[in-house]
Every structure is written in C-alpha cells, then in structure tokens.
Coordinates of C-alpha atoms and ligand atoms in Angstrom, one line a residue:
X555 CA 61.5 292.4 -11.2
X556 CA 58.5 290.2 -10.2
X557 CA 57.6 287.1 -12.0
X558 CA 54.2 285.5 -12.9
X559 CA 54.6 283.2 -10.0
X560 CA 55.3 286.0 -7.5
X561 CA 52.1 287.7 -8.6
X562 CA 49.9 284.6 -8.5
X563 CA 51.4 283.7 -5.1
X564 CA 50.6 287.2 -3.7
X565 CA 46.9 286.8 -4.9
X566 CA 46.5 283.3 -3.5
X567 CA 45.1 283.1 0.1
X568 CA 45.6 280.1 2.3
X569 CA 42.9 279.0 4.7
X570 CA 45.0 280.5 7.5
X571 CA 45.2 283.9 5.8
X572 CA 41.4 283.8 5.5
X573 CA 41.0 282.8 9.1
X574 CA 43.2 285.7 10.2
X575 CA 40.9 288.1 8.4
X576 CA 37.8 286.5 10.0
X577 CA 39.3 286.7 13.5
X578 CA 40.3 290.4 13.0
X579 CA 36.9 291.3 11.6
X580 CA 35.2 289.5 14.5
X581 CA 37.3 291.5 17.0
X582 CA 36.7 294.8 15.1
X583 CA 32.9 294.4 15.4
X584 CA 33.0 294.2 19.2
X585 CA 36.1 296.2 20.1
X586 CA 36.7 299.8 18.7
X587 CA 35.2 299.3 15.3
X588 CA 36.2 302.8 14.2
X589 CA 39.9 301.8 14.5
X590 CA 39.3 299.3 11.7
X591 CA 37.1 301.7 9.5
X592 CA 33.8 300.1 10.5
X593 CA 30.9 302.3 11.3
X594 CA 28.1 300.2 12.8
X595 CA 25.3 302.6 11.9
X596 CA 21.9 302.1 13.5
X597 CA 19.4 301.9 10.6
X598 CA 16.5 302.7 13.1
X599 CA 14.7 299.7 11.5
X600 CA 14.1 296.3 13.0
X601 CA 12.7 293.2 11.3
X602 CA 9.6 293.4 9.3
X603 CA 6.6 291.1 10.0
X604 CA 6.3 289.9 6.4
X605 CA 2.8 291.3 6.3
X606 CA 3.6 294.9 5.3
X607 CA 1.4 295.9 2.3
X608 CA 0.8 298.4 -0.3
X609 CA 2.2 299.9 -3.5
X610 CA 5.4 301.8 -2.8
X611 CA 7.5 304.0 -5.1
X612 CA 11.2 303.2 -4.6
X613 CA 14.3 305.2 -5.4
X614 CA 17.2 302.8 -5.5
X615 CA 20.3 305.1 -5.6
X616 CA 23.1 302.6 -6.1
X617 CA 25.8 304.7 -7.7
X618 CA 26.0 306.4 -11.1
X619 CA 23.0 304.3 -12.0
X620 CA 19.8 304.9 -10.1
X621 CA 16.6 302.8 -10.4
X622 CA 13.0 303.7 -9.9
X623 CA 10.7 300.9 -9.0
X624 CA 7.0 300.5 -8.3
X625 CA 6.7 297.6 -5.8
X626 CA 3.5 296.0 -4.7
X627 CA 3.9 294.4 -1.2
X628 CA 1.1 291.9 -1.0
X629 CA 1.6 290.7 2.6
X630 CA 2.1 287.0 3.5
X631 CA 5.8 287.5 2.5
X632 CA 4.9 288.1 -1.2
X633 CA 5.6 291.1 -3.4
X634 CA 5.7 292.0 -7.1
X635 CA 7.8 294.6 -9.0
X636 CA 5.2 296.3 -11.2
X637 CA 7.5 298.6 -13.1
X638 CA 11.0 299.9 -13.1
X639 CA 13.3 302.2 -14.9
X640 CA 17.1 302.8 -14.9
X641 CA 18.5 306.3 -14.8
X642 CA 22.1 307.2 -15.5
X643 CA 23.3 310.1 -13.5
X644 CA 26.5 310.4 -15.5
X645 CA 25.1 310.5 -19.0
X646 CA 21.7 312.2 -19.0
X647 CA 19.4 314.7 -20.6
X648 CA 21.0 317.7 -18.8
X649 CA 24.3 317.1 -20.5
X650 CA 26.0 317.5 -17.0
X651 CA 27.6 314.6 -15.2
X652 CA 25.5 314.8 -12.0
X653 CA 28.0 312.6 -10.1
X654 CA 30.9 315.0 -10.7
X655 CA 32.0 317.9 -8.5
X656 CA 30.6 320.4 -11.1
X657 CA 27.1 319.3 -10.1
X658 CA 25.2 320.6 -7.0
X659 CA 22.7 318.7 -4.8
X660 CA 19.7 320.6 -6.2
X661 CA 20.6 319.7 -9.8
X662 CA 21.0 316.0 -8.9
X663 CA 17.8 315.8 -6.9
X664 CA 15.9 318.0 -9.3
X665 CA 16.8 315.5 -12.1
X666 CA 15.7 312.6 -10.0
X667 CA 12.4 314.3 -9.2
X668 CA 11.8 315.0 -12.9
X669 CA 12.4 311.4 -13.7
X670 CA 10.0 310.3 -10.9
X671 CA 7.3 312.5 -12.4
X672 CA 7.8 311.0 -15.8
X673 CA 7.9 307.5 -14.3
X674 CA 4.7 307.5 -12.3
X675 CA 2.7 309.5 -14.9
X676 CA -0.6 309.8 -13.2
X677 CA -1.2 312.0 -10.3
X678 CA -1.8 309.7 -7.4
X679 CA -0.5 309.4 -3.9
X680 CA 2.6 307.3 -3.2
X681 CA 4.7 306.5 -0.3
X682 CA 8.4 306.6 -1.2
X683 CA 11.1 304.4 0.1
X684 CA 14.7 305.3 -0.6
X685 CA 17.6 302.8 -0.8
X686 CA 20.6 305.0 -0.6
X687 CA 23.9 303.1 -1.1
X688 CA 26.3 305.3 0.9
X689 CA 27.3 305.8 4.5
X690 CA 24.6 307.9 6.3
X691 CA 23.8 308.6 9.9
X692 CA 20.1 308.3 10.7
X693 CA 18.1 310.9 12.6
X694 CA 14.9 308.9 12.2
X695 CA 13.4 306.4 9.7
X696 CA 12.9 309.2 7.2
X697 CA 16.1 311.1 7.5
X698 CA 19.7 310.3 7.3
X699 CA 22.8 312.5 6.9
X700 CA 25.3 311.6 4.2
X701 CA 28.6 311.1 6.0
X702 CA 30.8 310.9 2.8
X703 CA 30.4 309.9 -0.8
X704 CA 31.9 306.6 -1.8
X705 CA 32.1 304.9 -5.2
X706 CA 33.8 307.9 -6.9
X707 CA 30.8 310.2 -6.6
X708 CA 31.6 313.8 -5.9
X709 CA 28.4 315.9 -6.3
X710 CA 28.6 319.0 -4.2
X711 CA 26.6 320.1 -1.1
X712 CA 25.1 316.6 -0.3
X713 CA 27.7 315.5 2.3
X714 CA 26.4 316.6 5.7
X715 CA 22.8 317.0 4.4
X716 CA 19.6 315.1 5.1
X717 CA 19.2 313.2 1.9
X718 CA 15.5 312.6 2.0
X719 CA 14.9 316.2 2.8
X720 CA 16.8 317.1 -0.4
X721 CA 14.7 314.7 -2.3
X722 CA 11.4 315.8 -0.7
X723 CA 12.3 319.5 -1.5
X724 CA 13.1 318.7 -5.1
X725 CA 9.7 316.9 -5.4
X726 CA 8.0 319.9 -3.9
X727 CA 9.7 322.3 -6.3
X728 CA 8.0 320.3 -9.1
X729 CA 4.7 320.5 -7.3
X730 CA 4.6 316.8 -6.5
X731 CA 3.0 316.9 -3.0
X732 CA 1.4 313.5 -3.8
X733 CA 4.7 311.8 -3.1
X734 CA 5.8 311.5 0.4
X735 CA 9.2 310.2 1.4
X736 CA 8.7 307.7 4.3
X737 CA 12.0 305.9 4.7
X738 CA 15.6 305.9 3.9
X739 CA 17.9 302.9 4.3
X740 CA 21.3 301.7 3.2
X741 CA 21.2 299.1 0.3
X742 CA 22.7 296.4 2.5
X743 CA 20.0 297.1 5.1
X744 CA 17.4 297.0 2.3
X745 CA 18.7 293.6 1.2
X746 CA 18.3 292.3 4.7
X747 CA 14.8 293.8 5.0
X748 CA 13.8 292.1 1.8
X749 CA 15.3 288.8 3.0
X750 CA 13.6 289.1 6.4
X751 CA 10.3 290.0 4.7
X752 CA 10.5 286.6 3.1
X753 CA 12.2 284.5 5.7
X754 CA 12.3 284.6 9.5
X755 CA 15.9 283.3 9.7
X756 CA 17.4 286.0 7.5
X757 CA 19.7 288.0 9.8
X758 CA 22.6 289.2 7.6
X759 CA 22.3 291.3 4.4
X760 CA 25.1 292.0 1.9
X761 CA 25.8 293.7 -1.3
X762 CA 28.3 292.2 -3.7
X763 CA 28.1 294.4 -6.7
X764 CA 29.7 297.7 -7.8
X765 CA 30.3 298.3 -4.1
X766 CA 30.5 295.9 -1.1
X767 CA 28.9 296.2 2.3
X768 CA 27.1 294.1 4.9
X769 CA 24.7 294.5 7.8
X770 CA 23.2 292.3 10.5
X771 CA 20.5 292.1 13.1
X772 CA 21.9 292.8 16.6
X773 CA 20.8 291.3 19.9
X774 CA 18.2 294.0 20.3
X775 CA 16.7 293.3 16.9
X776 CA 18.1 296.5 15.3
X777 CA 19.5 296.4 11.7
X778 CA 23.1 297.6 11.8
X779 CA 25.0 298.8 8.8
X780 CA 28.7 297.9 9.2
X781 CA 30.1 299.8 6.2
X782 CA 32.4 296.8 5.9
X783 CA 33.8 298.0 2.6
X784 CA 35.8 300.5 4.6
X785 CA 37.4 297.8 6.8
X786 CA 41.1 297.9 7.0
X787 CA 43.8 296.1 9.0
X788 CA 47.3 294.8 8.4
X789 CA 45.8 291.3 8.1
X790 CA 44.4 292.2 4.7
X791 CA 46.7 290.6 2.0
X792 CA 47.3 293.9 0.2
X793 CA 49.5 293.6 -2.9
X794 CA 51.4 296.4 -4.7
X795 CA 48.6 296.5 -7.2
X796 CA 46.0 297.2 -4.4
X797 CA 48.3 300.0 -3.3
X798 CA 48.6 301.4 -6.8
X799 CA 44.9 301.4 -7.3
X800 CA 44.2 303.0 -3.9
X801 CA 46.8 305.7 -4.6
X802 CA 45.3 306.7 -7.9
X803 CA 41.7 306.6 -6.7
X804 CA 39.5 309.6 -5.9
X805 CA 39.4 308.8 -2.2
X806 CA 42.8 307.3 -1.3
X807 CA 42.9 305.3 2.0
X808 CA 39.1 305.0 2.0
X809 CA 37.2 301.8 1.3
X810 CA 40.3 299.6 1.4
X811 CA 38.5 296.3 1.6
X812 CA 36.0 297.4 -1.0
X813 CA 38.8 298.3 -3.4
X814 CA 40.1 294.7 -3.1
X815 CA 36.7 293.0 -3.6
X816 CA 34.1 295.0 -5.4
X817 CA 33.0 295.2 -9.0
X818 CA 33.9 298.9 -9.4
X819 CA 37.5 298.0 -8.8
X820 CA 38.2 294.5 -10.0
X821 CA 38.7 295.5 -13.6
X822 CA 41.2 298.2 -12.8
X823 CA 43.2 295.8 -10.5
X824 CA 43.1 293.3 -13.3
X825 CA 44.4 295.9 -15.8
X826 CA 47.3 297.0 -13.4
X827 CA 48.4 293.3 -13.0
X828 CA 48.3 292.5 -16.8
X829 CA 50.1 295.7 -17.6
X830 CA 52.8 294.8 -15.1
X831 CA 53.1 291.3 -16.5
X832 CA 53.4 292.7 -20.1
X833 CA 55.9 295.4 -19.3
X834 CA 58.1 293.8 -16.6
X835 CA 58.1 290.0 -17.2
X836 CA 58.5 287.7 -20.1
X837 CA 55.3 285.9 -19.3
X838 CA 53.4 286.7 -22.5
X839 CA 54.1 285.6 -26.1
X840 CA 52.7 288.9 -27.3
X841 CA 53.6 291.3 -24.5
X842 CA 54.0 294.4 -26.7
X843 CA 50.6 294.0 -28.1
X844 CA 49.1 293.3 -24.7
X845 CA 50.6 296.4 -23.2
X846 CA 48.9 298.4 -25.8
X847 CA 45.5 297.0 -25.1
X848 CA 45.3 298.6 -21.7
X849 CA 46.8 302.1 -21.8
X850 CA 44.0 303.9 -20.0
X851 CA 42.8 303.8 -16.5
X852 CA 39.5 301.8 -16.2
X853 CA 39.7 300.5 -19.8
X854 CA 38.6 297.2 -18.4
X855 CA 35.7 296.5 -16.1
X856 CA 34.3 293.6 -14.1
X857 CA 31.9 292.7 -17.0
X858 CA 35.1 292.0 -19.1
X859 CA 36.4 289.7 -16.4
X860 CA 33.0 288.0 -16.4
X861 CA 33.1 287.5 -20.2
X862 CA 36.6 286.2 -20.0
X863 CA 35.8 283.6 -17.4
X864 CA 32.4 282.6 -18.8
X865 CA 32.7 282.9 -22.6
X866 CA 36.5 282.8 -22.9
X867 CA 36.5 286.0 -24.8
X868 CA 39.1 288.6 -24.0
X869 CA 37.6 292.1 -24.3
X870 CA 38.6 295.6 -23.2
X871 CA 36.8 298.9 -24.0
X872 CA 34.1 297.0 -25.9
X873 CA 36.7 295.4 -28.3
X874 CA 37.5 291.7 -28.5
X875 CA 41.2 290.6 -28.8
X876 CA 42.4 287.2 -30.0
X877 CA 45.2 285.8 -27.9
X878 CA 47.6 282.8 -28.2
X879 CA 46.6 279.8 -26.1
X880 CA 49.3 280.4 -23.6
X881 CA 48.6 284.1 -23.2
X882 CA 45.0 283.3 -22.7
X883 CA 45.8 280.9 -19.9
X884 CA 47.7 283.7 -18.1
X885 CA 45.0 286.3 -18.4
X886 CA 42.4 283.7 -17.3
X887 CA 44.4 282.6 -14.3
X888 CA 44.8 286.2 -13.1
X889 CA 41.1 286.9 -13.5
X890 CA 40.2 283.7 -11.6
X891 CA 42.6 284.5 -8.8
X892 CA 41.2 288.0 -8.4
X893 CA 37.6 286.8 -8.2
X894 CA 38.5 284.0 -5.8
X895 CA 40.4 286.4 -3.6
X896 CA 37.4 288.7 -3.5
X897 CA 35.0 286.0 -2.6
X898 CA 37.4 284.6 0.1
X899 CA 37.8 288.0 1.8
X900 CA 34.0 288.6 1.7
X901 CA 33.4 285.1 3.2
X902 CA 35.9 286.0 6.0
X903 CA 33.8 289.1 6.9
X904 CA 30.5 287.0 6.8
X905 CA 32.1 284.6 9.3
X906 CA 33.2 287.6 11.4
X907 CA 29.6 288.8 11.5
X908 CA 28.2 285.3 12.4
X909 CA 30.8 285.0 15.2
X910 CA 29.7 288.4 16.5
X911 CA 26.0 287.7 16.5
X912 CA 26.1 284.0 17.5
X913 CA 29.4 283.4 19.3
X914 CA 28.8 279.7 19.9
X915 CA 27.3 279.0 16.5
X916 CA 24.0 277.7 17.8
X917 CA 21.5 279.1 15.4
X918 CA 20.7 279.0 11.7
X919 CA 21.6 282.1 9.7
X920 CA 20.5 283.2 6.2
X921 CA 22.7 285.8 4.5
X922 CA 20.7 287.6 1.9
X923 CA 22.8 288.9 -0.9
X924 CA 22.1 291.2 -3.8
X925 CA 24.5 292.5 -6.5
X926 CA 25.9 291.6 -9.9
X927 CA 29.1 290.0 -8.7
X928 CA 27.2 287.4 -6.7
X929 CA 24.6 287.0 -9.4
X930 CA 26.8 286.7 -12.4
X931 CA 30.6 286.4 -11.8
X932 CA 31.9 282.9 -12.4
X933 CA 33.5 281.3 -9.3
X934 CA 32.3 284.0 -7.0
X935 CA 29.2 282.5 -5.2
X936 CA 30.7 279.0 -5.1
X937 CA 34.0 280.3 -3.6
X938 CA 32.1 282.1 -0.8
X939 CA 30.3 278.8 0.0
X940 CA 33.5 276.7 -0.2
X941 CA 35.3 279.1 2.1
X942 CA 32.6 278.9 4.8
X943 CA 33.1 275.2 4.6
X944 CA 36.8 275.2 4.7
X945 CA 37.0 277.7 7.7
X946 CA 34.2 276.2 9.8
X947 CA 33.7 272.6 8.7
X948 CA 31.5 271.8 11.7
X949 CA 29.2 274.8 11.5
X950 CA 29.0 275.8 7.8
X951 CA 25.6 274.0 7.4
X952 CA 24.1 276.6 9.8
X953 CA 24.8 279.3 7.3
X954 CA 22.8 279.7 4.1
X955 CA 23.6 282.1 1.3
X956 CA 20.6 283.4 -0.7
X957 CA 20.7 285.6 -3.7
X958 CA 17.7 288.0 -3.9
X959 CA 17.3 290.0 -7.0
X960 CA 16.4 293.7 -6.6
X961 CA 16.5 293.1 -2.8
X962 CA 17.8 296.6 -2.0
X963 CA 14.8 298.1 -3.7
X964 CA 12.2 295.7 -2.3
X965 CA 13.7 296.3 1.1
X966 CA 13.2 300.1 0.6
X967 CA 9.5 299.4 -0.1
X968 CA 9.3 297.2 3.0
X969 CA 10.9 300.1 5.0
X970 CA 8.4 302.6 3.7
X971 CA 5.5 300.3 4.6
X972 CA 7.0 299.8 8.1
X973 CA 7.4 303.5 8.6
X974 CA 3.7 304.1 7.7
Ligands
GLC1254 C1 29.7 301.4 -0.6 C2 28.9 302.3 0.3 C3 27.9 301.5 1.1 C4 27.1 300.6 0.2 C5 28.0 299.7 -0.6 C6 27.2 298.8 -1.6 O1 30.5 300.6 0.2 O2 29.7 303.0 1.2 O3 27.1 302.3 1.9 O4 26.2 299.8 1.0 O5 28.9 300.6 -1.4 O6 26.5 299.6 -2.5

C-alpha cells in the first residue's frame, strides 16, 4: 500500500531527473528520432518575412473545438483578428458527435464548410489557411496526409487522406468556389510562424494546451514539426498513474509524453491519484466522501485544477465541494506537483531542442508558446522559466519564452499569405 509521501515523491523531479530527459531528448532529435516516437515532419514552410499581407480566412482545427478566424495581416509585423467563432465538433447541430467513429470524413468536413459559409456571410474571395493540430505528412504547402488521429478523435476515413483536399471538396459541394485553401500547417508550426512574423529571433514554437507539441527552425531554415507529445523513453519518470491512464486511453502506448503533461490528461491523472489516496491510504479526513466525488473517468479536467490552484475552490463535474483544511492541503499539493512536473518535462524538451539547433549555446532564441496551460495554469509558465535557469544557469538568459495568443491561427494566415 502506497502512502501520500510515496506518491508525492514519485511526482517530484530532481534537477538531475530533468537533465536526463533533456539529454535523451537532445540525442533523440539527432539520432534515430523514430525510436523515441519523434517524427520530425518537414512543414514545407520556412520563416516569413513579416511583410505578408491580406485578409485570410483561417480554420484552426485544434481538437473537438475548432475555430474560424478572419485575420488581417497588415505587413510590418502587424496583424488584427477581425472576427472569430468557435465550433464544437462533439456537440453540434447535426446531433452526431463528429469526432467519434460513427462519423465519416465528409460529414465532418461538410459541417465545417457549412459553418464557414455562415461565418463569412458575403460572397467574396478568400484565401484559406488551415492550422491542423495532428501529425500529418506534407506533400506540398497546401496538402498534408493525416498520419493518425491523436487527442481521442476517431472520425472515419480521414487517416491517410489529404486533409485540405477533403476540406476543399466539402466547400465545392456547397458551391463555395470563392474560398481557396492555400496552406495547411501543424498548430505548433503555426505558432512559430506567428512568432517569427513578429520577431526575427523566434525559432521554436510550442503548444501547451489540450495537447502538447513543439517545432523548430532547422539549419536550412525549414520549420520542422517534432510531434514531441509522442516522445517516449525510459528516462521519463512514469508513475503507476501514468500507466493506468495510458492503459485506459483510446490509443494506448501513443503520445506518452503528452499524457504526462497536456491539459487533456492532467485532470484524469489527478483523479486517479486522489482516488488512490482516498481508497488505499488514510491521508484524508473524509476519504469515503472524497472517493465518491470522482467515480467516473474524466469527471475532473484541467480547468478544475486551475480553479483549485487559483481560487482555492475544489470542483468536479461543475460542482463545488467543501473540504477540511487538511484535506484541501492534500488535493492542492497533488495538483501543484502535477502542474510542476508537466512544466519541468516540457522545459526539458525545450532545452533538448535548443541543444539540437545551437549546440554551443551561442545565439538568442525565442520560444513562442500558445495554449491554455501556458496562458492560465498557475505555476506552469514560471516553472518552465525556473527549470531553464536551474538546468542551464550560464545560458538561460539566451532563451526567452513568449506567450502569443491565437498564434496557431495567426500562423495559418501567415502561411496562406506565404503560399500565395
Ligand atoms: C497533439 C498532436 C500534435 C499537435 C498537438 C498540440 O500532440 O499530435 O500534432 O501539435 O497535439 O495541439
């Protein structure tokens, strides 16, 4: 039987443990990346000039939520988001969960095309940039083949297909020849494009949100998507809870790093730990009551963790629960440890990327980051910063972290403008 201390110890990473991950990630980038789950996909895009211009319609396909944006690129590194709308692919007007395996590609893209028609209203010409947050292999700037779904999406007949072709065909079926897809990019690549549009030194892009992934500019100036969320090696400090979560996920053994760090999974990991503490230890004053709070899978999400750490309210499934002071301290400690571990592991991969692109640490680097974890989760951004400092005290000042809101979508607009 484990104790509270055993659990907190297993979630706590020493600087040496973080450095081991950094070293392994560095090695994986240059030597047999596939053995470690990395993909190093060439996005077919390089850096923008910062002078790309024009109004671009953007589809930002992040996961179950998809966003449409109208972005005005003004040149001189400036842009404006003119309008935007969020679409939920799970709950929608069709009554069918378009992310489930009962849905087909043409239903999913047909729905997106209908929403686009409604969103733009008037019949004018638009270039379309697509930020598609899944692993895809590029044939050219406007076509990429989905390699596999991640983030628990299972829609049929999309894997193996050219995603922008599916979108363009759906638009044609609605008679919308005025909209031309011009570019498709991964969201991490989009984030880097948006960062590089604004700043010459931006050379790493990353998503810390529902999912996690990073990309970088290689020595030939190409933007490379690492699919780092799928990284796996024995150096990862996997606990029994990580294994439990992986075993019960839709895609076991896939996205192992992502399952330890990303917003889609933190809530479930947290639930598994609290349930174990309530059922198998005498840590809580009110363990019977607590065990009843979390009976179902995914009954707690990363927004609940955020609320706990920020507002000190303990919520699950939209309900608030009052806890004794000592029980609250326990749930708070576990939440903090999970968030800190996530940020430390992500920082380790950032350092791995910097080691790969600038071995002697001679240049300045800007890591552009988008995503709700980085934006909102208490402790998260600061821990990444602190970890860079602890691991590389002499060089950390060369690395700047910059949050960029909506960057994946802005980057898709930049990509469409670059593709002409
Ligand atoms: C998942 C996807 C990846 C995406 C990331 C962030 O890891 O596989 O392509 O960039 O989520 O959305």
